[in-house]
mmCIF file of C-alpha atoms and ligand atoms in Angstrom:
data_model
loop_
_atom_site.group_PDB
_atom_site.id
_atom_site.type_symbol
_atom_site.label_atom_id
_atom_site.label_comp_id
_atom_site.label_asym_id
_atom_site.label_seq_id
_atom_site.Cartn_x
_atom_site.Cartn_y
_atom_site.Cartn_z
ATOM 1 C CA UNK A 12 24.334 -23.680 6.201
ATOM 2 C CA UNK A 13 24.436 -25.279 2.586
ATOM 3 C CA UNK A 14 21.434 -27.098 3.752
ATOM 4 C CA UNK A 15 19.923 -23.681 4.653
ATOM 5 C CA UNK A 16 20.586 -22.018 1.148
ATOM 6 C CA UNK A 17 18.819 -24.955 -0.787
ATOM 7 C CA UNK A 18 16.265 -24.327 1.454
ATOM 8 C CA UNK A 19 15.654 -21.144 0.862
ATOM 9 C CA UNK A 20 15.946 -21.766 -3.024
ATOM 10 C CA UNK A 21 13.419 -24.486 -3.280
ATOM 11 C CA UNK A 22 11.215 -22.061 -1.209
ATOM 12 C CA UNK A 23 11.455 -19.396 -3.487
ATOM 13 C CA UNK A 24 10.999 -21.598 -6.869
ATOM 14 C CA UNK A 25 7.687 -22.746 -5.062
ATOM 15 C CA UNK A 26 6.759 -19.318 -4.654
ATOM 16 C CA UNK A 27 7.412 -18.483 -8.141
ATOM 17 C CA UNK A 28 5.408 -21.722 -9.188
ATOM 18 C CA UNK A 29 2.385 -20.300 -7.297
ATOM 19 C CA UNK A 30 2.738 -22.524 -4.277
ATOM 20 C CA UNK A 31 0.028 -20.438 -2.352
ATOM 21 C CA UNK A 32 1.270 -22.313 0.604
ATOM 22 C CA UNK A 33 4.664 -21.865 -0.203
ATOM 23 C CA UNK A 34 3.928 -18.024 0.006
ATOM 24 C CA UNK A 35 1.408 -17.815 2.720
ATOM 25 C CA UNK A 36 4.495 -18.845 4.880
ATOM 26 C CA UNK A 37 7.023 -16.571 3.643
ATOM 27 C CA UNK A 38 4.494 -13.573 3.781
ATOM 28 C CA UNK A 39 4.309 -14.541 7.567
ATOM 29 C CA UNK A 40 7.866 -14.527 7.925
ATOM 30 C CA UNK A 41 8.619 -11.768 6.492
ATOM 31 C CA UNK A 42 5.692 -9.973 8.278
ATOM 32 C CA UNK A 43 6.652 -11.221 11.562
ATOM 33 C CA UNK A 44 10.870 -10.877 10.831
ATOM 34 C CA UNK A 45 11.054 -14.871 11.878
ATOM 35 C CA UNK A 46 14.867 -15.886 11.144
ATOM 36 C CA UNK A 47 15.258 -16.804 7.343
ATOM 37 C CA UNK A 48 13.356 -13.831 6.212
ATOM 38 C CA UNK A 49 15.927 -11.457 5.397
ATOM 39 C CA UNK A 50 17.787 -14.204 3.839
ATOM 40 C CA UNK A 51 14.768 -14.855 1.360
ATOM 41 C CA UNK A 52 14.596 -11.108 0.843
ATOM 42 C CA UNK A 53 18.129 -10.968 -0.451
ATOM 43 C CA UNK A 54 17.668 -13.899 -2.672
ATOM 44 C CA UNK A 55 14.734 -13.580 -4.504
ATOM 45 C CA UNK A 56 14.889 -12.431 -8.151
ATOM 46 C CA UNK A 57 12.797 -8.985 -8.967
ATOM 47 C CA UNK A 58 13.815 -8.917 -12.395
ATOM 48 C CA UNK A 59 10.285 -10.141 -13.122
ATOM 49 C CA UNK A 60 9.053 -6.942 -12.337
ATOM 50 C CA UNK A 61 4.968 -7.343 -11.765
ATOM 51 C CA UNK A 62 2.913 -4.049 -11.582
ATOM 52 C CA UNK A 63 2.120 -2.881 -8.489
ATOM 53 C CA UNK A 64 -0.997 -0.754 -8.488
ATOM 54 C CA UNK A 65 -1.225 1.623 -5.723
ATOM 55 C CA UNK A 66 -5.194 2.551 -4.590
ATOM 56 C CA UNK A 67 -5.699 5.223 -2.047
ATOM 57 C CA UNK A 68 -7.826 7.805 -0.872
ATOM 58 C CA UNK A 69 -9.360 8.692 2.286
ATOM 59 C CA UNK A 70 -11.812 6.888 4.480
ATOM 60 C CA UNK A 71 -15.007 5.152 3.021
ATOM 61 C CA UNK A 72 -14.051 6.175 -0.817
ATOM 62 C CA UNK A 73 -14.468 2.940 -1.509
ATOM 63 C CA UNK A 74 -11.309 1.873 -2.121
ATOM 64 C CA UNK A 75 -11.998 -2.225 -1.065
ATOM 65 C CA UNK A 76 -15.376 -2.072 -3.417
ATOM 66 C CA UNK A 77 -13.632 -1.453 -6.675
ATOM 67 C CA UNK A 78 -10.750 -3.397 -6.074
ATOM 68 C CA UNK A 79 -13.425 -6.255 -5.936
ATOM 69 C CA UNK A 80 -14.666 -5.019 -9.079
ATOM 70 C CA UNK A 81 -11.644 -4.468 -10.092
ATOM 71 C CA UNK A 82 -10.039 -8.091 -9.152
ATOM 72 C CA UNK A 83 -13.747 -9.297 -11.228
ATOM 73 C CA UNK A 84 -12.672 -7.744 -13.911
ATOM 74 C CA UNK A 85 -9.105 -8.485 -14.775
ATOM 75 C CA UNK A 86 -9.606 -12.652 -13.689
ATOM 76 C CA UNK A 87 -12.531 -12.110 -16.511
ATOM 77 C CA UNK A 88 -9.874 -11.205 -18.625
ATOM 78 C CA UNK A 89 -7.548 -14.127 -17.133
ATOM 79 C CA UNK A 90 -5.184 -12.339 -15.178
ATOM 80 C CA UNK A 91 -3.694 -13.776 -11.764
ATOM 81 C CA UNK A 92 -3.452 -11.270 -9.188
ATOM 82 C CA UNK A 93 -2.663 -10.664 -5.315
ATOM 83 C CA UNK A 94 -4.305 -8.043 -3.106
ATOM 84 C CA UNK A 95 -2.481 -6.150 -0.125
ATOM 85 C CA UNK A 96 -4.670 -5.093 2.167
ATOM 86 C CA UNK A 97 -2.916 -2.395 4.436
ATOM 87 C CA UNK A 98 -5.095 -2.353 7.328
ATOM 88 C CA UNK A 99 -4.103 0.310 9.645
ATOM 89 C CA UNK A 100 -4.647 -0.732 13.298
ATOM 90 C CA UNK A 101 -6.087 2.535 14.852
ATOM 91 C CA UNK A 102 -8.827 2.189 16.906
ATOM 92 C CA UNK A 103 -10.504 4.752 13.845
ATOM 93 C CA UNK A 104 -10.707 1.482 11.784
ATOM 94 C CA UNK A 105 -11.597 -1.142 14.187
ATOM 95 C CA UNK A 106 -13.003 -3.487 12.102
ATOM 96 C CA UNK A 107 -12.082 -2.174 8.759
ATOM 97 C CA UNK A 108 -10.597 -5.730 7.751
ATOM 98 C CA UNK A 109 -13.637 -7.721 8.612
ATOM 99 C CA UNK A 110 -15.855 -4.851 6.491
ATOM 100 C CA UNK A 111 -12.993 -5.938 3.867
ATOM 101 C CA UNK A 112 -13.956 -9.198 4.149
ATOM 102 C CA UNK A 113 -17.343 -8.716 3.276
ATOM 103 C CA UNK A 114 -16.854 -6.610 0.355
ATOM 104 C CA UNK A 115 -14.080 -8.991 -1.042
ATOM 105 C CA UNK A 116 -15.969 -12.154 -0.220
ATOM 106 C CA UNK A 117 -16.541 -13.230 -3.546
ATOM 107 C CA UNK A 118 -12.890 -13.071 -4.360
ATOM 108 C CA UNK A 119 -11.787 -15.907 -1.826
ATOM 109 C CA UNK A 120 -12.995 -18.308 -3.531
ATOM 110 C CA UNK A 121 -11.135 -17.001 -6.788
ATOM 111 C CA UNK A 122 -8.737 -18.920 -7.665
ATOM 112 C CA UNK A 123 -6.734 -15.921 -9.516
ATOM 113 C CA UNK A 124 -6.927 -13.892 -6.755
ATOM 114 C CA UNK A 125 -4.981 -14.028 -3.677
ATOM 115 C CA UNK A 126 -5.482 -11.257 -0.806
ATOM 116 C CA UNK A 127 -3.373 -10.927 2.518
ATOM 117 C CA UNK A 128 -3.558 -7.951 4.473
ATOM 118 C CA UNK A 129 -1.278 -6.342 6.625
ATOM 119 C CA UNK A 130 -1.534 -4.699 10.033
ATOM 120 C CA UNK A 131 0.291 -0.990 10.552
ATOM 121 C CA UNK A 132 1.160 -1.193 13.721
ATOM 122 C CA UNK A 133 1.878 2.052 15.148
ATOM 123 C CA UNK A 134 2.239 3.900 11.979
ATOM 124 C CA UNK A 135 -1.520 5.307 10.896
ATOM 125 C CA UNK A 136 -2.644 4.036 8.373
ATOM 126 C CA UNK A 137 0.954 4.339 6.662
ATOM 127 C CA UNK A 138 2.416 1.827 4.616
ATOM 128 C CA UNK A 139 5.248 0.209 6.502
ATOM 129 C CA UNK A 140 8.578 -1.490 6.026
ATOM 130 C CA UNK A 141 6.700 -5.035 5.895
ATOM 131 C CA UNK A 142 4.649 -3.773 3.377
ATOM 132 C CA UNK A 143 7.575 -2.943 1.206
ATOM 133 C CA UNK A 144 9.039 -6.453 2.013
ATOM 134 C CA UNK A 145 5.584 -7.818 1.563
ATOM 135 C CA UNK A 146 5.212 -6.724 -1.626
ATOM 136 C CA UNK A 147 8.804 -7.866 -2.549
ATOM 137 C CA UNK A 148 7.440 -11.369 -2.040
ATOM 138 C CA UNK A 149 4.470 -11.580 -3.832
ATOM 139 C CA UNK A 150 6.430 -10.062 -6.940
ATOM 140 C CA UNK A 151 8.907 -13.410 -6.680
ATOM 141 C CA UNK A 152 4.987 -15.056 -7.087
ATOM 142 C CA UNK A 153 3.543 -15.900 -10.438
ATOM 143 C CA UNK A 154 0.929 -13.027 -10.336
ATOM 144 C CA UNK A 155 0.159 -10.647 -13.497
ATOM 145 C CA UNK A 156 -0.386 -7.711 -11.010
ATOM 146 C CA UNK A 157 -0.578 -6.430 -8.098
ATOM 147 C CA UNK A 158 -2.821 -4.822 -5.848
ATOM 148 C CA UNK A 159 -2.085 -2.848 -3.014
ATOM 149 C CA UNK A 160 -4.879 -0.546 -0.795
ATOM 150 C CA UNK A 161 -3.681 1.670 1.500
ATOM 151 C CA UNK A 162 -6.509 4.560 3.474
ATOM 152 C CA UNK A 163 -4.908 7.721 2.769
ATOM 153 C CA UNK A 164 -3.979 9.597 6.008
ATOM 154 C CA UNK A 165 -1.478 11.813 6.455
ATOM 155 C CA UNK A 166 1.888 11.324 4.622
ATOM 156 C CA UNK A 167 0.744 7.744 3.228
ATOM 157 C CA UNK A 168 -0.779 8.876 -0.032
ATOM 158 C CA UNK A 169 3.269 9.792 -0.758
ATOM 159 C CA UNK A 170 4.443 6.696 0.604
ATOM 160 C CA UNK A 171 2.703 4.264 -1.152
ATOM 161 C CA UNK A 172 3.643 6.427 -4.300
ATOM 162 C CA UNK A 173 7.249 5.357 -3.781
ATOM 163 C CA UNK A 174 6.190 2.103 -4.045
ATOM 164 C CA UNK A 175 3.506 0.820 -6.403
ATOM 165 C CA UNK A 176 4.229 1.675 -10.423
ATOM 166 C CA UNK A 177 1.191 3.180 -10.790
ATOM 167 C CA UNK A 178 -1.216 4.883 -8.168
ATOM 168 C CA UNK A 179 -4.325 5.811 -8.191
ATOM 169 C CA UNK A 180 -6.224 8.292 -6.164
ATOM 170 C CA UNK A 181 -9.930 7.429 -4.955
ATOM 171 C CA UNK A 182 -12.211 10.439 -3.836
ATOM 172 C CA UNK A 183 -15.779 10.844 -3.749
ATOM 173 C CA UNK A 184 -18.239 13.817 -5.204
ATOM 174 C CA UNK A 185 -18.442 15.323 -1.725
ATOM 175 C CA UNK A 186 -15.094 15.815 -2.021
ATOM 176 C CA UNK A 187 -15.659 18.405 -4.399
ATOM 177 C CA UNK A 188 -15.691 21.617 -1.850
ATOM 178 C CA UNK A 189 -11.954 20.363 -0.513
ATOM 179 C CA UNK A 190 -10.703 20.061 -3.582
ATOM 180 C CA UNK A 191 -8.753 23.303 -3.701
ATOM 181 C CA UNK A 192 -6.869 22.372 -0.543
ATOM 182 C CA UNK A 193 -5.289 19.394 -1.980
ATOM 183 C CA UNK A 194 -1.778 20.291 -2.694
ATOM 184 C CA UNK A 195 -0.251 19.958 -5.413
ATOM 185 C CA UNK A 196 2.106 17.350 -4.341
ATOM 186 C CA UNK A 197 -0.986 14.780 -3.844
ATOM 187 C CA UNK A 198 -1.542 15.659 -7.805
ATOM 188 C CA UNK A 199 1.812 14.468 -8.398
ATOM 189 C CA UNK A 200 1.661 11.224 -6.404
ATOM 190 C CA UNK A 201 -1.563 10.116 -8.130
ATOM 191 C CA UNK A 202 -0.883 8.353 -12.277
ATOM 192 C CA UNK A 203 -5.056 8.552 -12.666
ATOM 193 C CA UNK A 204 -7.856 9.672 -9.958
ATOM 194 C CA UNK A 205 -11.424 8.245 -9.904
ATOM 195 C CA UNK A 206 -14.273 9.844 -8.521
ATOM 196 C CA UNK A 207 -16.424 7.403 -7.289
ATOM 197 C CA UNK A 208 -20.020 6.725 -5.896
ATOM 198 C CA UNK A 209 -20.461 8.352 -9.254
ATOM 199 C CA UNK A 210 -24.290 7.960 -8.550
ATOM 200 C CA UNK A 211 -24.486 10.559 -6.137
ATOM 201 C CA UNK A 212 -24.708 14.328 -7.140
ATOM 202 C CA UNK A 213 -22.162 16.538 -8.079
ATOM 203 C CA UNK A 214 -20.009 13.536 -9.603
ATOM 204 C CA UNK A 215 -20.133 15.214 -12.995
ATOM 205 C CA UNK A 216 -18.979 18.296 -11.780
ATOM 206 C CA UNK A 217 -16.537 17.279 -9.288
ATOM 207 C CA UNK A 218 -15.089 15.161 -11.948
ATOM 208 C CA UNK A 219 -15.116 18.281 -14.416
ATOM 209 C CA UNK A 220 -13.360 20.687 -11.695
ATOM 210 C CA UNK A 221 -10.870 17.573 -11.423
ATOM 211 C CA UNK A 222 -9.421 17.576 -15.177
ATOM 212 C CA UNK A 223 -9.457 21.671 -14.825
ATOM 213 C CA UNK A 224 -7.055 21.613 -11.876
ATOM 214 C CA UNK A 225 -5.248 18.877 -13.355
ATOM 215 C CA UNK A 226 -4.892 20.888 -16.638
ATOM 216 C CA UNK A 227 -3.680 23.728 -15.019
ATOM 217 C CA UNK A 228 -0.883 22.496 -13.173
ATOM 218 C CA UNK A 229 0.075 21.185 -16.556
ATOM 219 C CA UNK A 230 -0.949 17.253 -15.632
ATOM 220 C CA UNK A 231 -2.970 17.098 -18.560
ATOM 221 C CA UNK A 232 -2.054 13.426 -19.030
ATOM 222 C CA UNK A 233 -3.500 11.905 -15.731
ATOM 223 C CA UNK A 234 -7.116 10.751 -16.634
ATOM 224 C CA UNK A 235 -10.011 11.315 -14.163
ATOM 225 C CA UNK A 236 -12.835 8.096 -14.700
ATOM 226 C CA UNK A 237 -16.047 8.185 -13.183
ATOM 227 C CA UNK A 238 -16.955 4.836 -11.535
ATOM 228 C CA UNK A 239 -19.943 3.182 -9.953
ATOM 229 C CA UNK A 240 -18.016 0.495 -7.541
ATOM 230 C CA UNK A 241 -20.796 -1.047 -6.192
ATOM 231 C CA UNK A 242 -22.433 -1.808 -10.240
ATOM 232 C CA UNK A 243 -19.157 -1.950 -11.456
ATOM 233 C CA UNK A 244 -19.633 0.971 -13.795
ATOM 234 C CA UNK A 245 -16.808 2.274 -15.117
ATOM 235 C CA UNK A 246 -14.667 -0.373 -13.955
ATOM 236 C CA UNK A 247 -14.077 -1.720 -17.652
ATOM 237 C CA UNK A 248 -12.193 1.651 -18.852
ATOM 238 C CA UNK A 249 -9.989 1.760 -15.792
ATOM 239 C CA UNK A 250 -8.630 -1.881 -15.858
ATOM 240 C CA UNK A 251 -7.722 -1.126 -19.311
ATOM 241 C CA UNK A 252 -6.071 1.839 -18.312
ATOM 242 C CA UNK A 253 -4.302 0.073 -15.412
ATOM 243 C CA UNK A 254 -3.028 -2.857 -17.814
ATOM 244 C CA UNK A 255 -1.604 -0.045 -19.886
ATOM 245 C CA UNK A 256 2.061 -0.222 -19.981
ATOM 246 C CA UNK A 257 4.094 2.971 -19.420
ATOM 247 C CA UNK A 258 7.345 3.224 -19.136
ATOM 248 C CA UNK A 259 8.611 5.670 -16.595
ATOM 249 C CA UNK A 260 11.857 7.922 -17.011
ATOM 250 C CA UNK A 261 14.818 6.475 -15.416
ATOM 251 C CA UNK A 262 14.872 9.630 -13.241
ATOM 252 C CA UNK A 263 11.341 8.892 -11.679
ATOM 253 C CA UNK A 264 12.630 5.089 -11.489
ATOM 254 C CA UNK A 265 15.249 6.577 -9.127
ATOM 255 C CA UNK A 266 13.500 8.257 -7.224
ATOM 256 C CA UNK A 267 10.903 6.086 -6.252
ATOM 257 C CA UNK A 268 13.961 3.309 -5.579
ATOM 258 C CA UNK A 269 15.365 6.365 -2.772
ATOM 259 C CA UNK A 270 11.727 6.632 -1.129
ATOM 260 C CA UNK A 271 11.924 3.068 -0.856
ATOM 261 C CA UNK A 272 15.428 2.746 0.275
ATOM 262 C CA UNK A 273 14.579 5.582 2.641
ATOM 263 C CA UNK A 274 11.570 3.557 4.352
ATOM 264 C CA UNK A 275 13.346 0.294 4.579
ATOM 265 C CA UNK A 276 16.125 2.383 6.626
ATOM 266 C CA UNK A 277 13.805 3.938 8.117
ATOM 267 C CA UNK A 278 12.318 0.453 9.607
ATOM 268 C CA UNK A 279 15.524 -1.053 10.222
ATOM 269 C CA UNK A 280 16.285 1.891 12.421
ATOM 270 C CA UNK A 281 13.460 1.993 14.033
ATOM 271 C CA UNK A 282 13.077 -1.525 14.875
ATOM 272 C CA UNK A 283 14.156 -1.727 18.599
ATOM 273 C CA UNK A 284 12.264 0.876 19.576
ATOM 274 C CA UNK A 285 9.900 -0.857 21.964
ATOM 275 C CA UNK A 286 6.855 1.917 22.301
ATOM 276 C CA UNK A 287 5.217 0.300 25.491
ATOM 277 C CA UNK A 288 8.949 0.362 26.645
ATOM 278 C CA UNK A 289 9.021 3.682 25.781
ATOM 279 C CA UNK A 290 5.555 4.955 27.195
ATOM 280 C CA UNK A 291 6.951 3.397 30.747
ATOM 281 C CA UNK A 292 10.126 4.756 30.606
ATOM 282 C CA UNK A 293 8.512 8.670 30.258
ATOM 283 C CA UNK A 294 5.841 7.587 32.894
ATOM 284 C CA UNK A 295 8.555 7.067 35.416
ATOM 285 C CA UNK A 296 10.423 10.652 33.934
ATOM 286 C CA UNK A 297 7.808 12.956 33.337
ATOM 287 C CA UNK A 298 7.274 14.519 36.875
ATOM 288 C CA UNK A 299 11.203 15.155 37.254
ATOM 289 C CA UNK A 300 12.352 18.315 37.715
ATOM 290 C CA UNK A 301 14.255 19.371 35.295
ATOM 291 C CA UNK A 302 12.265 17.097 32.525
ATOM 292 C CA UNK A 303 12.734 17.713 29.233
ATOM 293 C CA UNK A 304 12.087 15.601 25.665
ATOM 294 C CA UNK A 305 14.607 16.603 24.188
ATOM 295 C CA UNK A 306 17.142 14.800 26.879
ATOM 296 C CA UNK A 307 15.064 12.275 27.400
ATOM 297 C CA UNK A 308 15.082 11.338 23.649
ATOM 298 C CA UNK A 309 19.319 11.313 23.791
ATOM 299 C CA UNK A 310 18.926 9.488 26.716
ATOM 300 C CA UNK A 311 17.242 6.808 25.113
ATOM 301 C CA UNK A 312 19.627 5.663 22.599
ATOM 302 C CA UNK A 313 21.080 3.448 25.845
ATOM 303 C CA UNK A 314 17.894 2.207 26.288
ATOM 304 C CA UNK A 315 16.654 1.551 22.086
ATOM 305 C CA UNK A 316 20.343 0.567 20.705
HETATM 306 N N1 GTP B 406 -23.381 4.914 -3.440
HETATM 307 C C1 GTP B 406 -22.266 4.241 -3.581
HETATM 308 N N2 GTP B 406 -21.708 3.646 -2.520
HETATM 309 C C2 GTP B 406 -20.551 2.966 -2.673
HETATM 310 C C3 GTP B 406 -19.925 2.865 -3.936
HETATM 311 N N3 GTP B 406 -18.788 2.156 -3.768
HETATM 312 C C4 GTP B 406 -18.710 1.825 -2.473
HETATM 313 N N4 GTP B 406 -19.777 2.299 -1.802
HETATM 314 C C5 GTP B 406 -20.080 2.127 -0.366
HETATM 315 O O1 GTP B 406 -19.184 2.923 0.402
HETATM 316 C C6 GTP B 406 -18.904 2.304 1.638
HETATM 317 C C7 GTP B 406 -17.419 2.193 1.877
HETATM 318 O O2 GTP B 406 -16.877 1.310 0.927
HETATM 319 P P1 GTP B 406 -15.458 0.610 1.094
HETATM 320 O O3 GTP B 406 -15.202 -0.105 -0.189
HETATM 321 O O4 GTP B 406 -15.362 -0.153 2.337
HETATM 322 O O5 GTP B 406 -14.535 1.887 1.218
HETATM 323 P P2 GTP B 406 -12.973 1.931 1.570
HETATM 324 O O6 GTP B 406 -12.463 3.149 0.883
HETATM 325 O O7 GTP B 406 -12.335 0.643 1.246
HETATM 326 O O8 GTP B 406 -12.995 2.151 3.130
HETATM 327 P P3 GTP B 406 -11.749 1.999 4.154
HETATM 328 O O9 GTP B 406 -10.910 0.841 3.704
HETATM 329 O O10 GTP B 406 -12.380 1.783 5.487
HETATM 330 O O11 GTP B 406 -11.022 3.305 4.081
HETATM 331 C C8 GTP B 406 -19.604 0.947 1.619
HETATM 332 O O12 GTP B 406 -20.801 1.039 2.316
HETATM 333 C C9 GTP B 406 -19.827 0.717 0.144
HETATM 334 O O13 GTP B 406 -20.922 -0.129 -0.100
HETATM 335 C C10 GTP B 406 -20.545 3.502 -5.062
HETATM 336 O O14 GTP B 406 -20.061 3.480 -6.196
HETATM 337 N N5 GTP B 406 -21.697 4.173 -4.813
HETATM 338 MG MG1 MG B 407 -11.123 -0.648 2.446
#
């Protein structure tokens, strides 16, 4: 055991002297739940608290194209940084990582930049408990910042909220028309928005529209930036803006700690619960008589302990 622990501590002070190998292997650990994992979890120090940048938005915003320019930008400036690609394995976004690939290209052979991505698994596009654990590890790393991009489906927007320090919200002109359905609680999740693909029409005025909704609800403090991903326009003003240090009231602090908390339980939970196990075991049950979820679901406690 003793030989176990100093182990597990020379691990971790290679990780925080930017062993990339040294980290590639406890991100697959972690990822994967292999055995000293949730040993290195509990023992690695977050009081070095990097940034964790949060960029969402739907489909195609171009989320991975200006966090290339974006990862350009801040190693211009000299800034180490790690990228979390949350790749969300529905058969939507087949192939979404390898388009990632392409658009990030020039940033593996950047020697401030490290990227990893992460599958999903069953939960669309949402951000998972690996990703929380994930990004646990790359914060015991010697990065400045970093990066995590989720697609924003569903309730994912929110979760990767509780997460990252600051989150930004990606959305295109076109977007303009839906704009009054987004609810108010997505204008709560989001520190800044950028409209993007600024160089198509109605980017001026969607942007305008924006910063009227946003005054309105009384979020007169979130900034809306226009940016060009693909040129890299615009790009300048909203790394400065992300390497902007707020500090956030001990109340919000909290709360994004529960949300957290509330995932990783969530996870744990969740963890035995085998779907293709479970897809069989309703196959078999679903032309009883008598069938109904609801039993079937307390029936399956025995089966998912
Ligand atoms: N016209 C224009 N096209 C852009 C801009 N930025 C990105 N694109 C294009 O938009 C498409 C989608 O870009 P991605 O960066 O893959 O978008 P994404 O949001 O990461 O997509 P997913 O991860 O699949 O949700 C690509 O064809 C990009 O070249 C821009 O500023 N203007
Ligand atoms: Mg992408």
């Amino acid at each position: 055991m003793i030989r176990g622990q100093v182990d597990i501590e020379q691990w971790i002070a290679k990780i925080g002297n930017g062993n990339i190998n040294a980290l590639a292997r406890a991100l697959t650990f972690v990822e994967n739940d292999i055995a000293p994992s949730a040993e290195l979890l509990r023992r690695i120090d977050f009081r070095d608290n990097t940034p964790i940048i949060g960029i969402t938005g739907p489909p195609g915003a171009g989320k991975s194209t200006l966090v290339n320019a974006i990862a350009d930008n801040l190693s211009e400036r000299r800034l180490k940084l790690a990228i979390l690609a949350v790749d969300p394995t529905s058969p939507f976004n087949y192939g979404s990582l390898l388009g990632d690939r392409i658009r990030m290209s020039k940033q593996f052979n950047n020697p401030n930049v490290y990227i990893r991505s992460v599958a999903t698994r069953g939960s669309l596009g949402g951000v998972s408990g690996k990703t929380i654990e994930m990004l646990d590890v790359l914060k015991a790393a010697d990065f400045d910042l970093i990066i995590v991009e989720t697609v924003g489906v569903g309730q994912s927007e929110v979760e990767i909220a509780g997460l990252a320090d600051k989150t930004i919200l990606v959305l295109v002109p076109e977007a303009g028309d839906e704009i009054q359905h987004i609810k108010s609680g997505l204008m709560e999740i989001a520190q800044a928005f950028v409209v993007n693909k600024a160089d198509r029409e109605g980017a001026d005025v969607f942007a305008n529209k924006l910063q009227k909704m946003l005054r309105e609800q009384h979020h007169d403090g979130i900034p809306v930036f226009k940016t060009i991903a693909e040129k890299s326009i615009g790009v300048e003003e909203l790394c400065s803006w992300i390497l902007r240090k707020e500090k956030f009231a001990d109340e919000k602090k909290i709360r994004l700690l529960a949300q957290k908390a509330y995932q990783l339980i969530e996870t744990k939970r969740m963890k035995n619960i085998d779907k293709i196990k479970l897809i069989s075991l309703l196959a078999e049950r679903v032309n009883q008589q008598n069938f109904n979820i609801y039993s079937f679901v307390d029936q399956m406690e025995a089966y998912f302990p």
